[in-house]
PDB file of C-alpha atoms in Angstrom:
ATOM      1  CA  UNK A   1     146.542 197.642 131.883  1.00 52.00           C
ATOM      2  CA  UNK A   2     143.034 196.623 132.965  1.00 55.00           C
ATOM      3  CA  UNK A   3     143.535 193.213 131.354  1.00 53.00           C
ATOM      4  CA  UNK A   4     146.887 192.676 133.095  1.00 57.00           C
ATOM      5  CA  UNK A   5     145.743 193.599 136.641  1.00 60.00           C
ATOM      6  CA  UNK A   6     142.349 192.069 136.440  1.00 57.00           C
ATOM      7  CA  UNK A   7     142.742 188.383 137.062  1.00 52.00           C
ATOM      8  CA  UNK A   8     139.662 187.409 135.073  1.00 59.00           C
ATOM      9  CA  UNK A   9     140.429 185.670 131.845  1.00 61.00           C
ATOM     10  CA  UNK A  10     137.646 187.334 129.927  1.00 59.00           C
ATOM     11  CA  UNK A  11     138.741 187.974 126.312  1.00 59.00           C
ATOM     12  CA  UNK A  12     135.817 190.340 125.781  1.00 59.00           C
ATOM     13  CA  UNK A  13     137.835 192.936 127.787  1.00 58.00           C
ATOM     14  CA  UNK A  14     140.222 193.209 124.826  1.00 57.00           C
ATOM     15  CA  UNK A  15     137.419 194.413 122.522  1.00 61.00           C
ATOM     16  CA  UNK A  16     136.827 197.312 124.911  1.00 63.00           C
ATOM     17  CA  UNK A  17     140.361 198.511 124.146  1.00 66.00           C
ATOM     18  CA  UNK A  18     139.674 198.904 120.400  1.00 71.00           C
ATOM     19  CA  UNK A  19     138.891 202.651 120.672  1.00 78.00           C
ATOM     20  CA  UNK A  20     142.162 203.161 122.551  1.00 78.00           C
ATOM     21  CA  UNK A  21     144.147 201.455 119.808  1.00 82.00           C
ATOM     22  CA  UNK A  22     142.259 203.444 117.139  1.00 85.00           C
ATOM     23  CA  UNK A  23     143.203 206.706 118.967  1.00 87.00           C
ATOM     24  CA  UNK A  24     146.815 205.629 119.137  1.00 89.00           C
ATOM     25  CA  UNK A  25     146.805 204.829 115.427  1.00 92.00           C
ATOM     26  CA  UNK A  26     145.222 208.201 114.596  1.00 93.00           C
ATOM     27  CA  UNK A  27     147.796 210.000 116.706  1.00 94.00           C
ATOM     28  CA  UNK A  28     150.618 208.158 114.921  1.00 95.00           C
ATOM     29  CA  UNK A  29     149.065 208.950 111.521  1.00 96.00           C
ATOM     30  CA  UNK A  30     148.640 212.662 112.359  1.00 97.00           C
ATOM     31  CA  UNK A  31     152.268 212.816 113.529  1.00 97.00           C
ATOM     32  CA  UNK A  32     153.453 211.140 110.304  1.00 97.00           C
ATOM     33  CA  UNK A  33     151.435 213.573 108.149  1.00 98.00           C
ATOM     34  CA  UNK A  34     152.795 216.537 110.151  1.00 98.00           C
ATOM     35  CA  UNK A  35     156.385 215.378 109.686  1.00 98.00           C
ATOM     36  CA  UNK A  36     155.845 214.899 105.936  1.00 98.00           C
ATOM     37  CA  UNK A  37     154.392 218.414 105.584  1.00 98.00           C
ATOM     38  CA  UNK A  38     157.320 219.911 107.526  1.00 98.00           C
ATOM     39  CA  UNK A  39     159.829 218.071 105.262  1.00 98.00           C
ATOM     40  CA  UNK A  40     157.999 219.259 102.125  1.00 98.00           C
ATOM     41  CA  UNK A  41     157.905 222.859 103.379  1.00 98.00           C
ATOM     42  CA  UNK A  42     161.612 222.721 104.196  1.00 97.00           C
ATOM     43  CA  UNK A  43     162.413 221.390 100.699  1.00 96.00           C
ATOM     44  CA  UNK A  44     160.292 224.113  99.117  1.00 97.00           C
ATOM     45  CA  UNK A  45     162.022 226.813 101.183  1.00 97.00           C
ATOM     46  CA  UNK A  46     165.454 225.517 100.184  1.00 96.00           C
ATOM     47  CA  UNK A  47     164.483 225.528  96.517  1.00 96.00           C
ATOM     48  CA  UNK A  48     163.125 229.073  96.750  1.00 96.00           C
ATOM     49  CA  UNK A  49     166.173 230.244  98.686  1.00 96.00           C
ATOM     50  CA  UNK A  50     168.453 228.864  95.978  1.00 96.00           C
ATOM     51  CA  UNK A  51     166.348 230.360  93.174  1.00 96.00           C
ATOM     52  CA  UNK A  52     166.304 233.866  94.652  1.00 97.00           C
ATOM     53  CA  UNK A  53     169.634 233.984  96.479  1.00 96.00           C
ATOM     54  CA  UNK A  54     171.165 236.561  94.142  1.00 96.00           C
ATOM     55  CA  UNK A  55     168.446 239.198  94.267  1.00 95.00           C
ATOM     56  CA  UNK A  56     170.429 241.391  96.626  1.00 96.00           C
ATOM     57  CA  UNK A  57     173.397 241.302  94.278  1.00 96.00           C
ATOM     58  CA  UNK A  58     171.115 242.367  91.413  1.00 96.00           C
ATOM     59  CA  UNK A  59     169.639 245.253  93.408  1.00 96.00           C
ATOM     60  CA  UNK A  60     173.111 246.611  94.195  1.00 95.00           C
ATOM     61  CA  UNK A  61     174.860 245.710  90.905  1.00 95.00           C
ATOM     62  CA  UNK A  62     172.202 246.330  88.311  1.00 94.00           C
ATOM     63  CA  UNK A  63     170.107 248.782  90.332  1.00 95.00           C
ATOM     64  CA  UNK A  64     166.958 246.792  89.715  1.00 95.00           C
ATOM     65  CA  UNK A  65     163.793 247.096  91.765  1.00 95.00           C
ATOM     66  CA  UNK A  66     162.905 244.272  94.156  1.00 95.00           C
ATOM     67  CA  UNK A  67     160.412 242.500  91.829  1.00 95.00           C
ATOM     68  CA  UNK A  68     162.684 242.798  88.828  1.00 96.00           C
ATOM     69  CA  UNK A  69     165.628 241.546  90.884  1.00 96.00           C
ATOM     70  CA  UNK A  70     163.648 238.486  92.033  1.00 96.00           C
ATOM     71  CA  UNK A  71     162.646 237.726  88.435  1.00 96.00           C
ATOM     72  CA  UNK A  72     166.191 238.111  87.158  1.00 95.00           C
ATOM     73  CA  UNK A  73     167.567 235.977  89.991  1.00 96.00           C
ATOM     74  CA  UNK A  74     165.111 233.253  89.023  1.00 95.00           C
ATOM     75  CA  UNK A  75     166.296 233.529  85.429  1.00 95.00           C
ATOM     76  CA  UNK A  76     170.031 233.318  86.114  1.00 95.00           C
ATOM     77  CA  UNK A  77     169.724 230.408  88.528  1.00 95.00           C
ATOM     78  CA  UNK A  78     167.493 228.398  86.217  1.00 93.00           C
ATOM     79  CA  UNK A  79     169.108 225.048  85.423  1.00 92.00           C
ATOM     80  CA  UNK A  80     171.771 225.394  88.109  1.00 93.00           C
ATOM     81  CA  UNK A  81     169.758 224.412  91.146  1.00 93.00           C
ATOM     82  CA  UNK A  82     171.660 221.270  92.103  1.00 94.00           C
ATOM     83  CA  UNK A  83     175.034 222.930  91.536  1.00 95.00           C
ATOM     84  CA  UNK A  84     173.996 225.887  93.654  1.00 96.00           C
ATOM     85  CA  UNK A  85     172.659 223.530  96.326  1.00 96.00           C
ATOM     86  CA  UNK A  86     176.018 221.754  96.526  1.00 96.00           C
ATOM     87  CA  UNK A  87     177.780 225.101  96.546  1.00 97.00           C
ATOM     88  CA  UNK A  88     175.627 226.227  99.489  1.00 96.00           C
ATOM     89  CA  UNK A  89     176.514 223.034 101.391  1.00 97.00           C
ATOM     90  CA  UNK A  90     180.207 223.716 100.791  1.00 96.00           C
ATOM     91  CA  UNK A  91     179.822 227.329 102.002  1.00 96.00           C
ATOM     92  CA  UNK A  92     177.949 226.125 105.045  1.00 96.00           C
ATOM     93  CA  UNK A  93     180.815 223.714 105.775  1.00 95.00           C
ATOM     94  CA  UNK A  94     183.413 226.426 105.441  1.00 95.00           C
ATOM     95  CA  UNK A  95     181.494 228.744 107.802  1.00 95.00           C
ATOM     96  CA  UNK A  96     180.925 225.861 110.208  1.00 95.00           C
ATOM     97  CA  UNK A  97     184.662 225.300 110.369  1.00 94.00           C
ATOM     98  CA  UNK A  98     185.053 229.040 111.137  1.00 93.00           C
ATOM     99  CA  UNK A  99     182.572 228.708 114.014  1.00 94.00           C
ATOM    100  CA  UNK A 100     184.299 225.617 115.367  1.00 94.00           C
ATOM    101  CA  UNK A 101     187.561 227.537 115.420  1.00 90.00           C
ATOM    102  CA  UNK A 102     186.356 229.364 118.529  1.00 88.00           C
ATOM    103  CA  UNK A 103     184.257 231.659 116.394  1.00 88.00           C
ATOM    104  CA  UNK A 104     187.370 233.590 115.392  1.00 90.00           C
ATOM    105  CA  UNK A 105     187.520 231.776 112.079  1.00 91.00           C
ATOM    106  CA  UNK A 106     184.228 233.349 111.077  1.00 92.00           C
ATOM    107  CA  UNK A 107     186.093 236.638 110.654  1.00 93.00           C
ATOM    108  CA  UNK A 108     187.896 234.986 107.709  1.00 94.00           C
ATOM    109  CA  UNK A 109     185.309 232.506 106.391  1.00 95.00           C
ATOM    110  CA  UNK A 110     182.330 234.842 105.960  1.00 94.00           C
ATOM    111  CA  UNK A 111     184.164 237.278 103.661  1.00 95.00           C
ATOM    112  CA  UNK A 112     185.555 234.344 101.680  1.00 95.00           C
ATOM    113  CA  UNK A 113     182.133 232.808 101.205  1.00 96.00           C
ATOM    114  CA  UNK A 114     180.607 236.173 100.164  1.00 96.00           C
ATOM    115  CA  UNK A 115     183.436 236.605  97.630  1.00 96.00           C
ATOM    116  CA  UNK A 116     182.728 233.082  96.340  1.00 96.00           C
ATOM    117  CA  UNK A 117     179.011 233.910  96.059  1.00 97.00           C
ATOM    118  CA  UNK A 118     179.866 237.114  94.174  1.00 96.00           C
ATOM    119  CA  UNK A 119     182.015 235.135  91.764  1.00 96.00           C
ATOM    120  CA  UNK A 120     179.272 232.608  91.118  1.00 96.00           C
ATOM    121  CA  UNK A 121     176.809 235.523  90.618  1.00 97.00           C
ATOM    122  CA  UNK A 122     179.110 237.064  88.009  1.00 96.00           C
ATOM    123  CA  UNK A 123     179.492 233.797  86.162  1.00 95.00           C
ATOM    124  CA  UNK A 124     175.762 233.063  86.175  1.00 95.00           C
ATOM    125  CA  UNK A 125     175.026 236.634  85.022  1.00 94.00           C
ATOM    126  CA  UNK A 126     177.524 236.344  82.147  1.00 93.00           C
ATOM    127  CA  UNK A 127     176.085 233.004  81.170  1.00 92.00           C
ATOM    128  CA  UNK A 128     172.521 234.331  81.142  1.00 89.00           C
ATOM    129  CA  UNK A 129     173.474 237.498  79.253  1.00 84.00           C
ATOM    130  CA  UNK A 130     174.825 235.544  76.296  1.00 81.00           C
ATOM    131  CA  UNK A 131     172.510 235.807  73.324  1.00 55.00           C
ATOM    132  CA  UNK A 132     170.923 232.605  72.144  1.00 57.00           C
ATOM    133  CA  UNK A 133     172.731 232.995  68.817  1.00 52.00           C
ATOM    134  CA  UNK A 134     176.077 232.705  70.589  1.00 51.00           C
ATOM    135  CA  UNK A 135     175.056 229.428  72.273  1.00 50.00           C
ATOM    136  CA  UNK A 136     173.656 227.883  69.099  1.00 51.00           C
ATOM    137  CA  UNK A 137     175.834 226.164  66.501  1.00 52.00           C
ATOM    138  CA  UNK A 138     174.597 226.824  62.978  1.00 53.00           C
ATOM    139  CA  UNK A 139     175.577 224.149  60.514  1.00 53.00           C
ATOM    140  CA  UNK A 140     175.743 224.924  56.796  1.00 57.00           C
ATOM    141  CA  UNK A 141     173.056 223.221  54.755  1.00 63.00           C
ATOM    142  CA  UNK A 142     174.137 221.585  51.471  1.00 67.00           C
ATOM    143  CA  UNK A 143     171.645 221.681  48.664  1.00 65.00           C
ATOM    144  CA  UNK A 144     169.953 218.363  48.033  1.00 62.00           C
ATOM    145  CA  UNK A 145     169.971 216.624  44.676  1.00 60.00           C
ATOM    146  CA  UNK A 146     166.355 217.666  43.971  1.00 57.00           C
ATOM    147  CA  UNK A 147     167.326 221.318  44.408  1.00 53.00           C
ATOM    148  CA  UNK A 148     170.176 221.043  41.945  1.00 52.00           C
ATOM    149  CA  UNK A 149     167.962 219.362  39.304  1.00 52.00           C
ATOM    150  CA  UNK A 150     165.400 222.151  39.481  1.00 52.00           C
ATOM    151  CA  UNK A 151     168.044 224.794  39.016  1.00 52.00           C
ATOM    152  CA  UNK A 152     169.545 222.993  36.033  1.00 53.00           C
ATOM    153  CA  UNK A 153     166.172 222.767  34.294  1.00 53.00           C
ATOM    154  CA  UNK A 154     165.477 226.456  34.754  1.00 49.00           C
TER     155      UNK A 154
END
């Protein structure tokens, strides 16, 4: 502004503005870092919310304590994070439609979404309760030719 209103054509006045440009750059950089931290914290909170979303079901259904319920919720949701994230987006959309229907639709959409969550909880719980032996396919092993030769010599 000083350079524009001052009719002297002295280029040395531009070098006096360097601290101002440096402060503007610092301000921009701090804002960018702040936005990145906020985005990372939001992502972390979404991941943790998905991981521990079934702890209340476990407290009521399995009568676990709060710490045990959080651990079990982390176990049953392991490996299903993206599917649960997409499921949460669908549930949010269903409830949003209920809100857009003059908020009367929420009377119907909230119980439906809770029933859907309970169904997913049951399926995840059944899947996690399966023993590893049930999920593993055991193939029969045929004796090799070296094994048969040692048995014939004996």
